């Protein structure tokens, strides 16, 4: 189905789950077509009239969102089999890309599979934020007094740090990663990117050893299979392959130093 075929109505099939650990099931909804609809506006339309194509009144679909402009990452879900942000993904795009939208071949919406489902399309992304705590993903300061001008940074370093700063903890890179799972301990590309980001900061680098200690552990950098699925799906186009390579090198140097100095 293409956007131009969808003169009046189109269909969305939602994977639903009534709560953590409950069995999932699908429900299909029919919606009036308008050009440039995003997926969140479809979910809002369903919430205002939660009736399936069988005429059954059901509980409104639950999803998460905040910024509505692809900044917070909260609305991330799997749409037509591909992970992305439901606030910036258009129905027209999915119809064109997948040929979906008809009753026989509806657009599918599913929660990310690598995070625990809270309800329906709403997942708990706490593991990503906990991983950021583990790597001390912050810049420590010892007061609010003026610290003077910072060290000079090359344009290249500034560009890389800016690119890494754009991570919105959405989870797309983890959803696409074959090594990352709900049960496993692999931290994934998002953490590698942020470890590099904070290690590159002059003051942030005072915690570099602590971060690299985490990178050395099981689930750290050596568990990355380098399949690079992560970089393909990152909506903010973070240089994740470069981050993985740089963190790999920093971790190796860190391990060699530890070996010769005996310092942990
Ligand atoms: S390179 Fe592959 S294994 Fe490593 S974080 Fe990216 S997707 Fe996962
Ligand atoms: S690295 Fe990219 S895909 Fe991964 S959490 Fe950050 S913005 Fe999302
Ligand atoms: S609502 Fe914030 S990224 Fe979509």
Short mmCIF file of C-alpha atoms and ligand atoms in Angstrom, two decimals:
data_model
loop_
_atom_site.label_atom_id
_atom_site.label_comp_id
_atom_site.label_asym_id
_atom_site.label_seq_id
_atom_site.Cartn_x
_atom_site.Cartn_y
_atom_site.Cartn_z
CA UNK A 1 0.00 0.00 0.00
CA UNK A 2 1.32 3.48 -0.81
CA UNK A 3 0.28 6.79 0.73
CA UNK A 4 -1.58 7.74 -2.46
CA UNK A 5 -3.56 4.43 -2.35
CA UNK A 6 -4.72 5.19 1.17
CA UNK A 7 -7.54 7.52 0.16
CA UNK A 8 -9.56 7.20 3.31
CA UNK A 9 -8.50 4.68 5.92
CA UNK A 10 -5.49 2.66 6.92
CA UNK A 11 -4.80 -0.01 9.53
CA UNK A 12 -2.41 -0.29 12.46
CA UNK A 13 -1.73 -3.53 14.33
CA UNK A 14 -0.44 -3.01 17.87
CA UNK A 15 1.33 -5.56 20.04
CA UNK A 16 -0.27 -5.25 23.44
CA UNK A 17 0.71 -6.49 26.87
CA UNK A 18 -1.39 -5.72 29.93
CA UNK A 19 1.58 -5.58 32.31
CA UNK A 20 5.07 -6.92 33.06
CA UNK A 21 5.26 -10.67 32.47
CA UNK A 22 1.75 -10.87 30.93
CA UNK A 23 1.19 -12.65 27.61
CA UNK A 24 1.33 -10.32 24.59
CA UNK A 25 -1.43 -10.20 21.97
CA UNK A 26 -2.22 -8.08 18.90
CA UNK A 27 -5.13 -5.73 18.17
CA UNK A 28 -5.81 -3.93 14.90
CA UNK A 29 -7.28 -0.46 14.57
CA UNK A 30 -8.66 1.42 11.56
CA UNK A 31 -7.81 5.11 11.24
CA UNK A 32 -8.72 7.88 8.79
CA UNK A 33 -5.80 8.74 6.50
CA UNK A 34 -4.31 12.22 6.45
CA UNK A 35 -0.98 13.16 4.88
CA UNK A 36 2.03 13.60 7.20
CA UNK A 37 0.55 11.77 10.19
CA UNK A 38 3.20 10.66 12.63
CA UNK A 39 2.83 7.44 14.61
CA UNK A 40 2.16 9.25 17.88
CA UNK A 41 -0.80 11.07 16.37
CA UNK A 42 -2.17 7.65 15.36
CA UNK A 43 -1.76 6.44 18.94
CA UNK A 44 -3.52 9.59 20.18
CA UNK A 45 -6.39 8.93 17.77
CA UNK A 46 -6.61 5.33 19.04
CA UNK A 47 -6.56 6.59 22.66
CA UNK A 48 -9.51 8.89 21.95
CA UNK A 49 -11.53 6.00 20.45
CA UNK A 50 -10.02 2.63 21.40
CA UNK A 51 -12.21 0.38 19.28
CA UNK A 52 -10.67 -2.49 17.29
CA UNK A 53 -11.64 -3.42 13.73
CA UNK A 54 -13.94 -6.07 15.27
CA UNK A 55 -15.90 -3.29 16.96
CA UNK A 56 -14.58 -4.20 20.40
CA UNK A 57 -14.06 -1.39 22.92
CA UNK A 58 -10.63 -1.95 24.50
CA UNK A 59 -8.30 -0.18 26.93
CA UNK A 60 -6.37 2.68 25.30
CA UNK A 61 -2.90 1.72 24.06
CA UNK A 62 -0.11 2.84 26.41
CA UNK A 63 3.11 4.37 25.09
CA UNK A 64 5.79 6.72 26.38
CA UNK A 65 6.79 10.12 25.00
CA UNK A 66 7.90 13.53 26.12
CA UNK A 67 9.59 15.96 23.73
CA UNK A 68 7.72 15.08 20.51
CA UNK A 69 10.74 16.29 18.52
CA UNK A 70 13.21 13.37 18.54
CA UNK A 71 15.23 14.61 21.48
CA UNK A 72 14.23 12.56 24.55
CA UNK A 73 14.21 9.04 23.07
CA UNK A 74 11.20 8.03 25.20
CA UNK A 75 8.87 7.19 22.29
CA UNK A 76 11.22 4.62 20.73
CA UNK A 77 9.45 1.50 19.46
CA UNK A 78 9.58 -1.02 16.63
CA UNK A 79 7.52 0.16 13.65
CA UNK A 80 7.15 -2.16 10.69
CA UNK A 81 10.00 -4.24 12.14
CA UNK A 82 12.41 -1.31 12.37
CA UNK A 83 13.28 0.54 15.54
CA UNK A 84 12.91 4.31 15.68
CA UNK A 85 11.11 7.23 17.26
CA UNK A 86 7.34 7.24 16.90
CA UNK A 87 7.21 11.06 17.13
CA UNK A 88 9.32 11.50 14.01
CA UNK A 89 8.23 8.46 11.98
CA UNK A 90 5.51 9.20 9.48
CA UNK A 91 2.75 6.85 8.37
CA UNK A 92 3.50 7.86 4.76
CA UNK A 93 7.13 6.79 5.20
CA UNK A 94 6.13 3.34 6.50
CA UNK A 95 3.55 2.86 3.76
CA UNK A 96 6.11 3.73 1.10
CA UNK A 97 8.94 1.74 2.69
CA UNK A 98 7.03 -1.46 3.56
CA UNK A 99 3.92 -1.30 1.39
CA UNK A 100 1.85 -1.65 4.57
CA UNK A 101 -1.28 0.09 5.81
CA UNK A 102 -3.96 -2.12 4.22
CA UNK A 103 -6.30 -4.31 6.25
CA UNK A 104 -4.46 -7.43 5.05
CA UNK A 105 -1.05 -5.91 5.68
CA UNK A 106 -1.33 -3.35 8.46
CA UNK A 107 1.47 -1.20 9.89
CA UNK A 108 2.78 -3.02 12.97
CA UNK A 109 3.78 -1.31 16.20
CA UNK A 110 5.70 -3.31 18.80
CA UNK A 111 7.64 -2.43 21.95
CA UNK A 112 11.43 -2.75 21.89
CA UNK A 113 12.34 -6.35 22.71
CA UNK A 114 15.53 -5.63 24.66
CA UNK A 115 13.85 -3.84 27.56
CA UNK A 116 11.16 -5.02 30.01
CA UNK A 117 7.64 -4.09 28.91
CA UNK A 118 5.76 -1.93 31.40
CA UNK A 119 2.58 -1.98 29.34
CA UNK A 120 1.84 -2.21 25.59
CA UNK A 121 4.46 -0.06 23.80
CA UNK A 122 5.92 1.44 26.98
CA UNK A 123 9.23 -0.15 28.04
CA UNK A 124 11.50 0.39 31.02
CA UNK A 125 14.82 1.81 29.78
CA UNK A 126 16.34 2.01 33.29
CA UNK A 127 19.16 -0.42 32.40
CA UNK A 128 20.66 2.21 30.07
CA UNK A 129 20.61 4.90 32.75
CA UNK A 130 22.04 2.47 35.33
CA UNK A 131 24.87 1.66 32.91
CA UNK A 132 25.61 5.38 32.64
CA UNK A 133 25.85 5.52 36.44
CA UNK A 134 28.25 2.55 36.39
CA UNK A 135 30.63 4.32 33.99
CA UNK A 136 30.32 7.60 35.95
CA UNK A 137 28.86 9.33 32.93
CA UNK A 138 29.38 12.83 34.26
CA UNK A 139 31.99 15.58 34.61
CA UNK A 140 33.05 15.97 38.27
CA UNK A 141 33.61 19.50 39.60
CA UNK A 142 34.83 20.45 43.06
CA UNK A 143 32.90 23.67 43.49
CA UNK A 144 31.23 26.48 41.62
CA UNK A 145 34.19 28.88 41.57
CA UNK A 146 35.59 30.05 38.24
CA UNK A 147 37.99 27.44 36.94
CA UNK A 148 39.57 29.60 34.27
CA UNK A 149 39.69 28.94 30.56
CA UNK A 150 39.65 25.32 29.49
CA UNK A 151 42.42 23.71 27.47
CA UNK A 152 42.39 24.24 23.72
CA UNK A 153 40.76 21.48 21.72
CA UNK A 154 41.28 20.77 18.06
CA UNK A 155 38.33 21.23 15.72
CA UNK A 156 38.41 17.48 15.12
CA UNK A 157 38.03 16.72 18.84
CA UNK A 158 35.24 19.27 19.19
CA UNK A 159 33.39 17.75 16.24
CA UNK A 160 33.69 14.23 17.67
CA UNK A 161 32.59 15.29 21.16
CA UNK A 162 29.64 17.21 19.72
CA UNK A 163 28.56 14.17 17.71
CA UNK A 164 28.79 11.96 20.82
CA UNK A 165 26.87 14.50 22.92
CA UNK A 166 23.81 13.98 20.71
CA UNK A 167 22.99 10.58 22.25
CA UNK A 168 19.42 10.64 23.60
CA UNK A 169 19.54 7.23 25.35
CA UNK A 170 16.82 6.00 23.02
CA UNK A 171 17.95 2.36 22.92
CA UNK A 172 17.83 1.86 19.13
CA UNK A 173 21.48 0.72 19.08
CA UNK A 174 20.75 -1.86 21.78
CA UNK A 175 17.58 -3.12 20.10
CA UNK A 176 19.58 -3.80 16.91
CA UNK A 177 22.63 -5.30 18.64
CA UNK A 178 22.94 -9.11 18.47
CA UNK A 179 25.05 -9.14 21.65
CA UNK A 180 22.66 -7.10 23.80
CA UNK A 181 19.83 -8.93 25.55
CA UNK A 182 17.32 -8.46 28.32
CA UNK A 183 19.07 -11.02 30.52
CA UNK A 184 22.75 -10.52 29.55
CA UNK A 185 25.31 -8.10 30.95
CA UNK A 186 26.64 -6.60 27.69
CA UNK A 187 26.42 -2.82 28.02
CA UNK A 188 26.23 -2.01 24.30
CA UNK A 189 27.19 0.81 21.96
CA UNK A 190 25.39 3.61 23.79
CA UNK A 191 27.72 3.12 26.78
CA UNK A 192 30.83 2.92 24.57
CA UNK A 193 29.87 6.22 22.96
CA UNK A 194 29.30 7.94 26.29
CA UNK A 195 32.48 6.48 27.83
CA UNK A 196 34.47 8.05 25.01
CA UNK A 197 32.52 11.31 25.31
CA UNK A 198 33.33 11.76 29.01
CA UNK A 199 36.90 10.43 28.69
CA UNK A 200 37.60 13.09 26.06
CA UNK A 201 36.53 15.90 28.38
CA UNK A 202 39.49 17.45 30.23
CA UNK A 203 37.81 17.28 33.66
CA UNK A 204 35.71 14.24 32.81
CA UNK A 205 38.98 12.40 32.11
CA UNK A 206 39.80 12.41 35.85
CA UNK A 207 37.36 9.45 36.07
CA UNK A 208 38.77 7.75 32.96
CA UNK A 209 40.35 4.84 34.87
CA UNK A 210 37.06 4.08 36.68
CA UNK A 211 35.25 4.00 33.34
CA UNK A 212 37.86 1.78 31.73
CA UNK A 213 37.66 -0.60 34.69
CA UNK A 214 34.00 -1.12 33.74
CA UNK A 215 34.97 -1.56 30.09
CA UNK A 216 37.38 -4.37 31.12
CA UNK A 217 34.71 -6.37 32.91
CA UNK A 218 32.45 -9.08 31.48
CA UNK A 219 29.86 -7.34 29.32
CA UNK A 220 32.37 -4.62 28.41
CA UNK A 221 34.17 -3.76 25.21
CA UNK A 222 35.63 -7.22 24.53
CA UNK A 223 32.09 -8.66 24.22
CA UNK A 224 31.34 -6.41 21.22
CA UNK A 225 31.13 -8.56 18.10
CA UNK A 226 31.72 -5.51 15.88
CA UNK A 227 28.72 -6.37 13.68
CA UNK A 228 28.02 -2.61 13.50
CA UNK A 229 24.23 -2.95 13.46
CA UNK A 230 24.25 -0.20 16.08
CA UNK A 231 25.63 2.48 13.80
CA UNK A 232 23.08 1.61 11.09
CA UNK A 233 20.10 2.40 13.33
CA UNK A 234 21.33 5.30 15.47
CA UNK A 235 18.90 8.14 14.70
CA UNK A 236 21.45 10.73 15.80
CA UNK A 237 24.17 9.21 13.61
CA UNK A 238 26.67 8.88 16.44
CA UNK A 239 30.10 7.69 15.29
CA UNK A 240 29.68 4.43 17.21
CA UNK A 241 32.21 2.42 15.20
CA UNK A 242 34.85 5.03 15.94
CA UNK A 243 33.83 5.05 19.62
CA UNK A 244 34.07 1.25 19.83
CA UNK A 245 37.54 1.29 18.23
CA UNK A 246 38.81 4.14 20.47
CA UNK A 247 37.41 2.60 23.67
CA UNK A 248 38.92 -0.75 22.65
CA UNK A 249 42.34 0.91 22.37
CA UNK A 250 41.96 2.89 25.61
CA UNK A 251 40.96 -0.30 27.47
CA UNK A 252 43.98 -2.20 26.10
CA UNK A 253 46.38 0.58 27.14
CA UNK A 254 44.67 0.72 30.55
CA UNK A 255 45.12 -3.06 31.02
CA UNK A 256 48.80 -2.92 30.02
CA UNK A 257 49.40 -0.04 32.46
CA UNK A 258 47.68 -1.99 35.23
CA UNK A 259 49.84 -5.03 34.45
CA UNK A 260 53.10 -3.06 34.79
CA UNK A 261 52.12 -0.80 37.70
CA UNK A 262 49.98 -3.30 39.61
CA UNK A 263 47.47 -0.43 40.12
CA UNK A 264 43.76 -1.26 39.89
S1 LIG B 1 29.27 -3.33 16.91
FE1 LIG B 1 27.72 -4.97 16.96
S2 LIG B 1 28.07 -6.06 18.90
FE2 LIG B 1 29.15 -4.09 19.02
S3 LIG B 1 27.70 -2.74 20.01
FE3 LIG B 1 27.42 -2.45 17.77
S4 LIG B 1 25.79 -3.90 17.19
FE4 LIG B 1 26.49 -4.48 19.26
S1 LIG B 2 23.93 5.86 20.55
FE1 LIG B 2 22.30 6.46 19.11
S2 LIG B 2 20.92 4.69 19.03
FE2 LIG B 2 22.20 4.46 20.84
S3 LIG B 2 21.04 5.34 22.52
FE3 LIG B 2 22.36 6.98 21.72
S4 LIG B 2 21.14 8.04 20.18
FE4 LIG B 2 20.10 6.10 20.61
S1 LIG B 3 8.87 11.96 22.19
FE1 LIG B 3 10.98 12.48 22.55
S2 LIG B 3 12.03 11.42 20.98
FE2 LIG B 3 9.93 11.08 20.51
#
